[in-house]
PDB file of C-alpha atoms and ligand atoms in Angstrom:
ATOM      1  CA  MET A   1      -3.596 -13.124 -14.299  1.00 96.00           C
ATOM      2  CA  PHE A   2      -5.906 -10.229 -15.057  1.00 98.00           C
ATOM      3  CA  SER A   3      -4.492  -6.761 -15.689  1.00 98.00           C
ATOM      4  CA  LEU A   4      -6.495  -3.616 -15.073  1.00 98.00           C
ATOM      5  CA  ALA A   5      -5.620   0.035 -15.640  1.00 98.00           C
ATOM      6  CA  HIS A   6      -7.325   2.578 -13.387  1.00 99.00           C
ATOM      7  CA  ILE A   7      -7.679   6.185 -14.549  1.00 98.00           C
ATOM      8  CA  SER A   8      -9.839   9.045 -13.337  1.00 98.00           C
ATOM      9  CA  ASP A   9     -10.630  12.757 -13.550  1.00 98.00           C
ATOM     10  CA  LEU A  10      -9.704  13.465 -17.155  1.00 98.00           C
ATOM     11  CA  HIS A  11     -11.404  16.882 -17.107  1.00 98.00           C
ATOM     12  CA  LEU A  12     -11.148  16.987 -20.889  1.00 97.00           C
ATOM     13  CA  GLY A  13     -10.440  20.415 -22.316  1.00 94.00           C
ATOM     14  CA  PRO A  14     -10.625  22.917 -23.818  1.00 92.00           C
ATOM     15  CA  LEU A  15     -14.198  23.964 -23.074  1.00 91.00           C
ATOM     16  CA  PRO A  16     -16.244  24.046 -26.282  1.00 88.00           C
ATOM     17  CA  LYS A  17     -16.853  27.571 -27.590  1.00 80.00           C
ATOM     18  CA  ALA A  18     -19.944  27.340 -29.775  1.00 66.00           C
ATOM     19  CA  GLU A  19     -22.543  26.995 -27.059  1.00 74.00           C
ATOM     20  CA  ALA A  20     -25.711  29.020 -26.534  1.00 73.00           C
ATOM     21  CA  TRP A  21     -25.284  31.831 -23.966  1.00 77.00           C
ATOM     22  CA  HIS A  22     -27.999  30.400 -21.708  1.00 79.00           C
ATOM     23  CA  ASN A  23     -25.753  27.380 -21.104  1.00 80.00           C
ATOM     24  CA  TYR A  24     -23.368  29.606 -19.128  1.00 78.00           C
ATOM     25  CA  LEU A  25     -25.770  30.752 -16.425  1.00 82.00           C
ATOM     26  CA  GLY A  26     -25.989  29.718 -12.764  1.00 88.00           C
ATOM     27  CA  LYS A  27     -23.519  27.174 -11.480  1.00 91.00           C
ATOM     28  CA  ARG A  28     -21.947  26.794 -14.928  1.00 92.00           C
ATOM     29  CA  ALA A  29     -20.916  30.496 -14.834  1.00 90.00           C
ATOM     30  CA  ILE A  30     -18.815  29.828 -11.726  1.00 90.00           C
ATOM     31  CA  GLY A  31     -17.413  26.652 -13.279  1.00 91.00           C
ATOM     32  CA  TYR A  32     -16.580  28.473 -16.514  1.00 90.00           C
ATOM     33  CA  LEU A  33     -14.683  31.151 -14.584  1.00 89.00           C
ATOM     34  CA  SER A  34     -12.827  28.551 -12.536  1.00 90.00           C
ATOM     35  CA  TRP A  35     -11.863  26.715 -15.750  1.00 91.00           C
ATOM     36  CA  THR A  36     -10.709  29.875 -17.525  1.00 89.00           C
ATOM     37  CA  LEU A  37      -8.725  31.319 -14.627  1.00 92.00           C
ATOM     38  CA  ARG A  38      -7.204  28.183 -13.183  1.00 91.00           C
ATOM     39  CA  ARG A  39      -8.199  24.703 -14.282  1.00 93.00           C
ATOM     40  CA  ARG A  40      -7.369  24.963 -17.995  1.00 92.00           C
ATOM     41  CA  LYS A  41      -3.714  25.516 -17.033  1.00 93.00           C
ATOM     42  CA  ILE A  42      -3.753  22.354 -14.889  1.00 95.00           C
ATOM     43  CA  HIS A  43      -5.508  19.797 -17.128  1.00 95.00           C
ATOM     44  CA  ASP A  44      -3.383  19.252 -20.220  1.00 96.00           C
ATOM     45  CA  PRO A  45      -4.796  17.267 -23.198  1.00 95.00           C
ATOM     46  CA  GLN A  46      -1.218  16.293 -24.193  1.00 96.00           C
ATOM     47  CA  VAL A  47      -0.841  14.447 -20.907  1.00 98.00           C
ATOM     48  CA  ILE A  48      -4.022  12.445 -21.585  1.00 97.00           C
ATOM     49  CA  ALA A  49      -2.722  11.509 -25.041  1.00 97.00           C
ATOM     50  CA  ALA A  50       0.563  10.277 -23.515  1.00 98.00           C
ATOM     51  CA  LEU A  51      -1.359   8.387 -20.841  1.00 98.00           C
ATOM     52  CA  ALA A  52      -3.463   6.590 -23.469  1.00 98.00           C
ATOM     53  CA  GLU A  53      -0.239   5.586 -25.265  1.00 98.00           C
ATOM     54  CA  ASP A  54       1.344   4.341 -22.036  1.00 98.00           C
ATOM     55  CA  ILE A  55      -1.714   2.206 -21.236  1.00 98.00           C
ATOM     56  CA  ALA A  56      -1.706   0.791 -24.796  1.00 98.00           C
ATOM     57  CA  ALA A  57       1.986  -0.091 -24.415  1.00 98.00           C
ATOM     58  CA  HIS A  58       1.121  -2.180 -21.336  1.00 98.00           C
ATOM     59  CA  SER A  59      -1.559  -4.244 -23.196  1.00 97.00           C
ATOM     60  CA  VAL A  60      -3.966  -4.302 -20.253  1.00 98.00           C
ATOM     61  CA  ASP A  61      -6.984  -6.614 -20.208  1.00 98.00           C
ATOM     62  CA  HIS A  62      -9.337  -3.868 -19.065  1.00 98.00           C
ATOM     63  CA  VAL A  63      -9.597  -0.203 -18.045  1.00 98.00           C
ATOM     64  CA  ALA A  64     -11.614   1.283 -15.176  1.00 98.00           C
ATOM     65  CA  LEU A  65     -12.455   4.975 -15.499  1.00 98.00           C
ATOM     66  CA  THR A  66     -13.899   6.563 -12.367  1.00 98.00           C
ATOM     67  CA  GLY A  67     -15.513   9.733 -13.642  1.00 98.00           C
ATOM     68  CA  ASP A  68     -15.045  13.474 -14.100  1.00 98.00           C
ATOM     69  CA  LEU A  69     -14.499  13.150 -17.841  1.00 98.00           C
ATOM     70  CA  ILE A  70     -15.777  16.682 -18.351  1.00 98.00           C
ATOM     71  CA  ASN A  71     -16.030  19.982 -16.466  1.00 97.00           C
ATOM     72  CA  ILE A  72     -19.273  21.966 -16.458  1.00 95.00           C
ATOM     73  CA  ALA A  73     -21.688  19.565 -18.176  1.00 94.00           C
ATOM     74  CA  LEU A  74     -22.124  21.499 -21.423  1.00 95.00           C
ATOM     75  CA  PRO A  75     -23.949  19.445 -24.090  1.00 94.00           C
ATOM     76  CA  ALA A  76     -20.897  19.675 -26.385  1.00 95.00           C
ATOM     77  CA  GLU A  77     -18.649  18.366 -23.587  1.00 97.00           C
ATOM     78  CA  TYR A  78     -20.695  15.141 -23.415  1.00 96.00           C
ATOM     79  CA  ARG A  79     -20.392  14.742 -27.181  1.00 97.00           C
ATOM     80  CA  ASN A  80     -16.630  15.424 -27.150  1.00 97.00           C
ATOM     81  CA  ALA A  81     -16.120  12.943 -24.323  1.00 98.00           C
ATOM     82  CA  ALA A  82     -18.130  10.306 -26.224  1.00 98.00           C
ATOM     83  CA  GLU A  83     -15.743  10.840 -29.159  1.00 98.00           C
ATOM     84  CA  TRP A  84     -12.738  10.574 -26.863  1.00 98.00           C
ATOM     85  CA  LEU A  85     -14.074   7.325 -25.362  1.00 98.00           C
ATOM     86  CA  LYS A  86     -14.629   5.825 -28.800  1.00 98.00           C
ATOM     87  CA  LYS A  87     -11.061   6.613 -29.843  1.00 98.00           C
ATOM     88  CA  PHE A  88      -9.637   5.407 -26.539  1.00 98.00           C
ATOM     89  CA  GLY A  89     -11.233   1.973 -26.523  1.00 98.00           C
ATOM     90  CA  SER A  90     -14.278  -0.190 -26.980  1.00 97.00           C
ATOM     91  CA  ALA A  91     -17.098  -0.334 -24.426  1.00 96.00           C
ATOM     92  CA  ASP A  92     -16.316  -3.917 -23.463  1.00 95.00           C
ATOM     93  CA  TRP A  93     -12.699  -2.950 -22.716  1.00 98.00           C
ATOM     94  CA  VAL A  94     -13.493   0.197 -20.679  1.00 98.00           C
ATOM     95  CA  THR A  95     -15.814   0.403 -17.674  1.00 98.00           C
ATOM     96  CA  LEU A  96     -16.953   3.876 -16.665  1.00 97.00           C
ATOM     97  CA  VAL A  97     -18.704   5.367 -13.657  1.00 97.00           C
ATOM     98  CA  PRO A  98     -19.682   9.064 -13.632  1.00 96.00           C
ATOM     99  CA  GLY A  99     -18.282  11.797 -11.341  1.00 97.00           C
ATOM    100  CA  ASN A 100     -19.711  15.018  -9.943  1.00 97.00           C
ATOM    101  CA  HIS A 101     -18.426  17.081 -12.902  1.00 97.00           C
ATOM    102  CA  ASP A 102     -20.307  14.733 -15.246  1.00 96.00           C
ATOM    103  CA  ALA A 103     -23.490  15.894 -13.480  1.00 94.00           C
ATOM    104  CA  TYR A 104     -22.292  19.446 -12.747  1.00 93.00           C
ATOM    105  CA  VAL A 105     -25.828  20.638 -13.505  1.00 92.00           C
ATOM    106  CA  GLY A 106     -28.806  18.484 -14.419  1.00 91.00           C
ATOM    107  CA  VAL A 107     -28.730  17.549 -18.133  1.00 90.00           C
ATOM    108  CA  GLY A 108     -31.252  15.264 -19.831  1.00 89.00           C
ATOM    109  CA  TRP A 109     -30.109  11.654 -20.252  1.00 88.00           C
ATOM    110  CA  GLU A 110     -30.242  11.704 -24.059  1.00 88.00           C
ATOM    111  CA  LYS A 111     -27.964  14.734 -24.404  1.00 92.00           C
ATOM    112  CA  GLY A 112     -25.835  13.948 -21.379  1.00 94.00           C
ATOM    113  CA  LEU A 113     -24.660  10.752 -19.698  1.00 93.00           C
ATOM    114  CA  GLY A 114     -26.727   8.663 -22.092  1.00 91.00           C
ATOM    115  CA  LEU A 115     -24.077   9.317 -24.765  1.00 95.00           C
ATOM    116  CA  TRP A 116     -21.666   7.204 -22.678  1.00 95.00           C
ATOM    117  CA  ALA A 117     -24.218   4.544 -21.689  1.00 91.00           C
ATOM    118  CA  GLU A 118     -22.591   1.523 -23.346  1.00 93.00           C
ATOM    119  CA  TYR A 119     -19.540   2.022 -21.092  1.00 96.00           C
ATOM    120  CA  MET A 120     -21.764   1.934 -17.991  1.00 94.00           C
ATOM    121  CA  THR A 121     -23.824  -1.209 -18.478  1.00 89.00           C
ATOM    122  CA  GLY A 122     -23.294  -4.635 -16.995  1.00 89.00           C
ATOM    123  CA  GLU A 123     -24.427  -8.206 -17.397  1.00 80.00           C
ATOM    124  CA  MET A 124     -25.878  -8.866 -13.953  1.00 67.00           C
ATOM    125  CA  ARG A 125     -29.392  -7.750 -13.181  1.00 62.00           C
ATOM    126  CA  MET A 126     -30.613  -7.480  -9.609  1.00 61.00           C
ATOM    127  CA  PRO A 127     -34.282  -7.732  -8.709  1.00 58.00           C
ATOM    128  CA  GLY A 128     -35.663  -4.379  -7.584  1.00 57.00           C
ATOM    129  CA  VAL A 129     -32.763  -2.304  -8.982  1.00 60.00           C
ATOM    130  CA  ARG A 130     -34.110   0.510 -11.092  1.00 58.00           C
ATOM    131  CA  PRO A 131     -32.586   3.400 -12.991  1.00 56.00           C
ATOM    132  CA  SER A 132     -31.690   6.160 -10.554  1.00 56.00           C
ATOM    133  CA  LEU A 133     -33.395   9.528 -10.544  1.00 48.00           C
ATOM    134  CA  HIS A 134     -30.631  11.349 -12.412  1.00 53.00           C
ATOM    135  CA  ASN A 135     -29.278   8.564 -14.583  1.00 57.00           C
ATOM    136  CA  ALA A 136     -31.418   6.438 -16.841  1.00 55.00           C
ATOM    137  CA  ALA A 137     -28.777   3.737 -16.422  1.00 65.00           C
ATOM    138  CA  ILE A 138     -28.882   1.000 -13.862  1.00 82.00           C
ATOM    139  CA  PHE A 139     -26.489   1.340 -10.945  1.00 90.00           C
ATOM    140  CA  PRO A 140     -24.876  -0.622  -9.504  1.00 93.00           C
ATOM    141  CA  PHE A 141     -24.018  -2.637 -12.591  1.00 92.00           C
ATOM    142  CA  VAL A 142     -21.697  -5.633 -12.705  1.00 94.00           C
ATOM    143  CA  ARG A 143     -19.264  -6.789 -15.362  1.00 95.00           C
ATOM    144  CA  HIS A 144     -17.574 -10.177 -15.101  1.00 94.00           C
ATOM    145  CA  ARG A 145     -14.109 -10.524 -16.567  1.00 95.00           C
ATOM    146  CA  ARG A 146     -12.650 -13.973 -15.858  1.00 95.00           C
ATOM    147  CA  ASN A 147     -12.512 -14.297 -12.041  1.00 96.00           C
ATOM    148  CA  VAL A 148     -12.796 -10.534 -11.507  1.00 98.00           C
ATOM    149  CA  ALA A 149     -16.091  -8.695 -11.076  1.00 97.00           C
ATOM    150  CA  LEU A 150     -16.288  -4.938 -11.621  1.00 98.00           C
ATOM    151  CA  VAL A 151     -19.121  -3.257  -9.735  1.00 97.00           C
ATOM    152  CA  GLY A 152     -19.963   0.215 -11.065  1.00 96.00           C
ATOM    153  CA  THR A 153     -21.769   2.775  -8.912  1.00 95.00           C
ATOM    154  CA  SER A 154     -22.962   6.320  -9.477  1.00 94.00           C
ATOM    155  CA  THR A 155     -22.487   9.108  -6.951  1.00 96.00           C
ATOM    156  CA  ALA A 156     -23.102  11.785  -9.593  1.00 92.00           C
ATOM    157  CA  ILE A 157     -25.987  13.938  -8.481  1.00 89.00           C
ATOM    158  CA  PRO A 158     -26.154  17.658  -9.353  1.00 90.00           C
ATOM    159  CA  GLN A 159     -24.995  19.706  -6.354  1.00 90.00           C
ATOM    160  CA  THR A 160     -25.780  23.210  -5.162  1.00 89.00           C
ATOM    161  CA  MET A 161     -23.498  26.146  -6.041  1.00 86.00           C
ATOM    162  CA  ARG A 162     -20.395  25.548  -3.893  1.00 85.00           C
ATOM    163  CA  ARG A 163     -20.667  21.808  -3.406  1.00 91.00           C
ATOM    164  CA  ALA A 164     -18.828  18.956  -5.135  1.00 93.00           C
ATOM    165  CA  GLY A 165     -20.190  16.081  -3.074  1.00 95.00           C
ATOM    166  CA  GLY A 166     -22.160  13.046  -4.086  1.00 96.00           C
ATOM    167  CA  SER A 167     -24.282  10.210  -2.773  1.00 95.00           C
ATOM    168  CA  LEU A 168     -25.202   6.635  -3.564  1.00 95.00           C
ATOM    169  CA  GLY A 169     -28.685   6.672  -2.047  1.00 93.00           C
ATOM    170  CA  ALA A 170     -30.538   3.949  -0.153  1.00 92.00           C
ATOM    171  CA  GLU A 171     -31.555   1.914  -3.209  1.00 89.00           C
ATOM    172  CA  GLN A 172     -28.027   1.622  -4.607  1.00 92.00           C
ATOM    173  CA  LEU A 173     -26.643   0.715  -1.179  1.00 94.00           C
ATOM    174  CA  LYS A 174     -29.251  -2.010  -0.719  1.00 93.00           C
ATOM    175  CA  ALA A 175     -28.545  -3.445  -4.155  1.00 91.00           C
ATOM    176  CA  LEU A 176     -24.807  -3.236  -3.527  1.00 95.00           C
ATOM    177  CA  ALA A 177     -25.136  -5.418  -0.408  1.00 96.00           C
ATOM    178  CA  HIS A 178     -26.925  -8.128  -2.459  1.00 94.00           C
ATOM    179  CA  ILE A 179     -24.431  -7.914  -5.302  1.00 94.00           C
ATOM    180  CA  LEU A 180     -21.358  -8.140  -3.065  1.00 97.00           C
ATOM    181  CA  ALA A 181     -22.818 -11.134  -1.217  1.00 97.00           C
ATOM    182  CA  GLU A 182     -23.619 -12.991  -4.432  1.00 95.00           C
ATOM    183  CA  LEU A 183     -20.218 -12.294  -5.992  1.00 96.00           C
ATOM    184  CA  ARG A 184     -18.475 -13.393  -2.774  1.00 98.00           C
ATOM    185  CA  GLN A 185     -20.364 -16.693  -2.800  1.00 97.00           C
ATOM    186  CA  LYS A 186     -19.319 -17.237  -6.418  1.00 96.00           C
ATOM    187  CA  GLY A 187     -15.646 -16.575  -5.535  1.00 97.00           C
ATOM    188  CA  PHE A 188     -15.048 -13.418  -7.596  1.00 97.00           C
ATOM    189  CA  PHE A 189     -12.349 -10.827  -6.849  1.00 98.00           C
ATOM    190  CA  ARG A 190     -14.695  -7.875  -6.301  1.00 98.00           C
ATOM    191  CA  ILE A 191     -13.644  -4.407  -7.448  1.00 98.00           C
ATOM    192  CA  LEU A 192     -15.954  -1.549  -6.536  1.00 98.00           C
ATOM    193  CA  LEU A 193     -15.747   1.507  -8.812  1.00 98.00           C
ATOM    194  CA  ILE A 194     -16.897   4.794  -7.302  1.00 98.00           C
ATOM    195  CA  HIS A 195     -15.982   8.382  -8.127  1.00 98.00           C
ATOM    196  CA  HIS A 196     -15.923   9.860  -4.603  1.00 98.00           C
ATOM    197  CA  PRO A 197     -13.573   8.535  -1.903  1.00 98.00           C
ATOM    198  CA  PRO A 198     -15.779   5.927  -0.204  1.00 98.00           C
ATOM    199  CA  LEU A 199     -14.851   6.179   3.475  1.00 98.00           C
ATOM    200  CA  PRO A 200     -15.783   8.794   6.087  1.00 97.00           C
ATOM    201  CA  GLY A 201     -13.115  11.493   6.493  1.00 97.00           C
ATOM    202  CA  GLN A 202     -11.462  10.943   3.084  1.00 98.00           C
ATOM    203  CA  ALA A 203     -12.705  14.243   1.607  1.00 97.00           C
ATOM    204  CA  ASP A 204     -13.636  17.705   2.914  1.00 95.00           C
ATOM    205  CA  ASP A 205     -17.322  17.987   3.863  1.00 95.00           C
ATOM    206  CA  ARG A 206     -18.072  20.150   0.830  1.00 95.00           C
ATOM    207  CA  LYS A 207     -16.674  17.498  -1.508  1.00 97.00           C
ATOM    208  CA  ALA A 208     -17.564  14.304   0.343  1.00 97.00           C
ATOM    209  CA  LEU A 209     -19.796  11.324  -0.266  1.00 98.00           C
ATOM    210  CA  SER A 210     -22.807  12.016   1.964  1.00 96.00           C
ATOM    211  CA  ASP A 211     -23.546   8.352   2.750  1.00 96.00           C
ATOM    212  CA  SER A 212     -19.968   7.126   3.236  1.00 98.00           C
ATOM    213  CA  ALA A 213     -20.739   5.811   6.754  1.00 98.00           C
ATOM    214  CA  HIS A 214     -23.556   3.674   5.381  1.00 98.00           C
ATOM    215  CA  LEU A 215     -21.351   2.444   2.518  1.00 98.00           C
ATOM    216  CA  LYS A 216     -18.629   1.459   4.995  1.00 98.00           C
ATOM    217  CA  GLU A 217     -21.191  -0.630   6.925  1.00 98.00           C
ATOM    218  CA  VAL A 218     -22.196  -2.444   3.727  1.00 98.00           C
ATOM    219  CA  LEU A 219     -18.570  -3.103   2.784  1.00 98.00           C
ATOM    220  CA  GLU A 220     -17.714  -4.331   6.295  1.00 98.00           C
ATOM    221  CA  ALA A 221     -20.702  -6.684   6.325  1.00 98.00           C
ATOM    222  CA  GLU A 222     -20.392  -8.129   2.806  1.00 98.00           C
ATOM    223  CA  GLY A 223     -16.677  -7.663   2.076  1.00 98.00           C
ATOM    224  CA  VAL A 224     -14.940  -6.280  -0.991  1.00 98.00           C
ATOM    225  CA  GLU A 225     -11.398  -6.889  -2.213  1.00 98.00           C
ATOM    226  CA  LEU A 226     -10.574  -3.560  -3.853  1.00 98.00           C
ATOM    227  CA  VAL A 227     -12.264  -0.160  -4.079  1.00 99.00           C
ATOM    228  CA  LEU A 228     -11.031   2.244  -6.768  1.00 99.00           C
ATOM    229  CA  HIS A 229     -11.895   5.926  -6.713  1.00 98.00           C
ATOM    230  CA  GLY A 230     -10.858   9.344  -7.993  1.00 98.00           C
ATOM    231  CA  HIS A 231     -12.159  12.852  -7.147  1.00 98.00           C
ATOM    232  CA  ASN A 232      -9.368  14.052  -4.813  1.00 98.00           C
ATOM    233  CA  HIS A 233      -6.841  14.264  -7.693  1.00 97.00           C
ATOM    234  CA  THR A 234      -4.139  12.605  -5.629  1.00 97.00           C
ATOM    235  CA  HIS A 235      -2.863   9.114  -4.830  1.00 97.00           C
ATOM    236  CA  MET A 236      -4.573   7.758  -1.713  1.00 97.00           C
ATOM    237  CA  ARG A 237      -4.495   4.401   0.011  1.00 98.00           C
ATOM    238  CA  MET A 238      -6.446   3.030   2.942  1.00 97.00           C
ATOM    239  CA  ASP A 239      -6.992  -0.534   4.115  1.00 97.00           C
ATOM    240  CA  PHE A 240      -9.710  -1.749   6.427  1.00 97.00           C
ATOM    241  CA  LYS A 241     -11.075  -5.014   7.785  1.00 98.00           C
ATOM    242  CA  THR A 242     -14.346  -6.556   6.693  1.00 98.00           C
ATOM    243  CA  LYS A 243     -16.115  -9.663   8.041  1.00 98.00           C
ATOM    244  CA  HIS A 244     -14.742 -11.487   5.002  1.00 98.00           C
ATOM    245  CA  GLY A 245     -11.121 -10.307   4.964  1.00 97.00           C
ATOM    246  CA  PRO A 246      -9.120  -7.178   4.185  1.00 98.00           C
ATOM    247  CA  ALA A 247     -10.343  -4.461   1.809  1.00 98.00           C
ATOM    248  CA  HIS A 248      -8.033  -2.064  -0.025  1.00 98.00           C
ATOM    249  CA  VAL A 249      -9.181   1.412  -1.027  1.00 98.00           C
ATOM    250  CA  ILE A 250      -7.023   3.204  -3.593  1.00 98.00           C
ATOM    251  CA  GLY A 251      -7.482   6.603  -5.187  1.00 98.00           C
ATOM    252  CA  VAL A 252      -5.661   7.757  -8.318  1.00 98.00           C
ATOM    253  CA  SER A 253      -4.444  11.231  -9.332  1.00 98.00           C
ATOM    254  CA  SER A 254      -6.114  13.090 -12.191  1.00 98.00           C
ATOM    255  CA  ALA A 255      -5.244  11.611 -15.600  1.00 98.00           C
ATOM    256  CA  SER A 256      -4.506  15.031 -17.111  1.00 98.00           C
ATOM    257  CA  ALA A 257      -2.988  17.165 -14.353  1.00 97.00           C
ATOM    258  CA  LEU A 258       0.309  18.990 -14.266  1.00 96.00           C
ATOM    259  CA  ALA A 259       1.721  19.300 -10.739  1.00 94.00           C
ATOM    260  CA  HIS A 260       0.250  22.377  -9.010  1.00 91.00           C
ATOM    261  CA  GLN A 261       0.085  23.665  -5.442  1.00 87.00           C
ATOM    262  CA  ARG A 262       0.088  20.519  -3.315  1.00 87.00           C
ATOM    263  CA  LYS A 263      -1.408  18.252  -5.993  1.00 93.00           C
ATOM    264  CA  PRO A 264       0.765  15.721  -7.828  1.00 96.00           C
ATOM    265  CA  PRO A 265       1.070  15.367 -11.602  1.00 98.00           C
ATOM    266  CA  ALA A 266      -1.064  12.925 -13.592  1.00 98.00           C
ATOM    267  CA  ALA A 267      -0.866   9.212 -12.907  1.00 98.00           C
ATOM    268  CA  TRP A 268      -2.544   5.921 -13.677  1.00 98.00           C
ATOM    269  CA  HIS A 269      -2.465   2.678 -11.742  1.00 98.00           C
ATOM    270  CA  LEU A 270      -1.806  -0.787 -13.117  1.00 98.00           C
ATOM    271  CA  TYR A 271      -3.202  -3.803 -11.214  1.00 98.00           C
ATOM    272  CA  ARG A 272      -2.115  -7.357 -12.021  1.00 98.00           C
ATOM    273  CA  ILE A 273      -4.457  -9.666 -10.129  1.00 98.00           C
ATOM    274  CA  ARG A 274      -3.866 -13.377  -9.639  1.00 98.00           C
ATOM    275  CA  ARG A 275      -4.949 -16.167  -7.340  1.00 97.00           C
ATOM    276  CA  GLN A 276      -2.155 -18.214  -5.776  1.00 96.00           C
ATOM    277  CA  ASP A 277      -2.458 -20.896  -3.061  1.00 96.00           C
ATOM    278  CA  GLY A 278      -5.883 -19.634  -2.003  1.00 94.00           C
ATOM    279  CA  VAL A 279      -4.758 -15.990  -1.753  1.00 97.00           C
ATOM    280  CA  TRP A 280      -5.388 -13.039  -4.068  1.00 98.00           C
ATOM    281  CA  LEU A 281      -2.151 -11.258  -4.950  1.00 98.00           C
ATOM    282  CA  THR A 282      -2.400  -7.899  -6.691  1.00 98.00           C
ATOM    283  CA  GLU A 283       0.807  -6.375  -8.019  1.00 98.00           C
ATOM    284  CA  THR A 284       0.252  -2.647  -8.208  1.00 98.00           C
ATOM    285  CA  THR A 285       2.237  -0.122 -10.213  1.00 98.00           C
ATOM    286  CA  VAL A 286       1.860   3.661 -10.037  1.00 98.00           C
ATOM    287  CA  ARG A 287       2.774   5.268 -13.379  1.00 98.00           C
ATOM    288  CA  THR A 288       3.347   9.028 -12.998  1.00 98.00           C
ATOM    289  CA  TRP A 289       3.800  11.845 -15.515  1.00 98.00           C
ATOM    290  CA  ASN A 290       7.353  13.172 -15.781  1.00 98.00           C
ATOM    291  CA  ARG A 291       7.181  16.624 -17.357  1.00 95.00           C
ATOM    292  CA  THR A 292      10.880  16.721 -18.213  1.00 96.00           C
ATOM    293  CA  LEU A 293      10.875  13.342 -19.940  1.00 96.00           C
ATOM    294  CA  HIS A 294       7.421  14.071 -21.400  1.00 96.00           C
ATOM    295  CA  ALA A 295       6.448  10.491 -20.505  1.00 97.00           C
ATOM    296  CA  PHE A 296       4.944   8.321 -17.785  1.00 98.00           C
ATOM    297  CA  GLU A 297       7.329   6.367 -15.554  1.00 98.00           C
ATOM    298  CA  THR A 298       6.999   3.969 -12.632  1.00 98.00           C
ATOM    299  CA  GLU A 299       6.903   5.859  -9.363  1.00 97.00           C
ATOM    300  CA  ALA A 300       5.956   3.056  -6.953  1.00 97.00           C
ATOM    301  CA  GLU A 301       5.231  -0.661  -6.858  1.00 98.00           C
ATOM    302  CA  PHE A 302       3.553  -2.681  -4.116  1.00 98.00           C
ATOM    303  CA  ILE A 303       1.615  -5.908  -3.632  1.00 98.00           C
ATOM    304  CA  LEU A 304      -1.862  -6.146  -2.109  1.00 98.00           C
ATOM    305  CA  THR A 305      -3.048  -9.416  -0.550  1.00 98.00           C
ATOM    306  CA  ASN A 306      -6.586 -10.588   0.154  1.00 98.00           C
TER     307      ASN A 306
HETATM  308 FE1  FE2 B 401     -12.170  15.726 -10.622  1.00 51.72          FE
HETATM  309 FE1  FE2 B 402     -14.864  14.865  -8.708  1.00 51.72          FE
END
């Protein structure tokens, strides 16, 4: 049995104060306003602390973190998030993929995503896969943990003013097809990690993955057992058929959110994956923040089969 915690969309706050004024221009000015007026009241650092404790209490084998650690890509936010990661867990225990807020505006690798690099590297190298334009890391990367393979992708590309979308790009999609085929032949339970909801129609146009139709074709052709994503800040589930069996697509709520408007409070998902009589059985638990109890509690449990 392999146990995996899935968390996403930490949106760590508060925003750092001591930053040069020129860091608040352009798109960041809008993001700063949105944080000050609205988002800082939604994303509560106390909830993240309780979530980390709840995960520790469950002694999971591994953690998948699907992006949006920060908010407006200030240099100090990357440094703070690197500190948070270090305190939360080691790089071989936590696998990270970046979200759109982690590339809110273009920031150099060294001062930006590069500070989290050890959480985003794998063991499997694919011929022809190169660092992407915006990330000097190699995506997709693969980490093997017993009979489970975690495949990390990046959809984090700086967007224009009002957009929160993302894309994988042709090179990542091509590499992904090779990776999924190889891992299938080796008999791994394949978990794809992606920040944006992966399938067409799962997010508003302004916030969507631009090449979701192409990704769906790759997944249908090569198969995948489980796809984990964040971005929509709500629990989502969708199943679809591939040429190699069923695929489950599950999105998790933000790890720091208090309930607001139509969005649920923070949650994390626990997956216990095992192989039994030639079938993959994945016991899934949704752990949700209870504001009154000031603790996480089980909201739902279900079993996935592949
Ligand atoms: Fe987010
Ligand atoms: Fe996002």
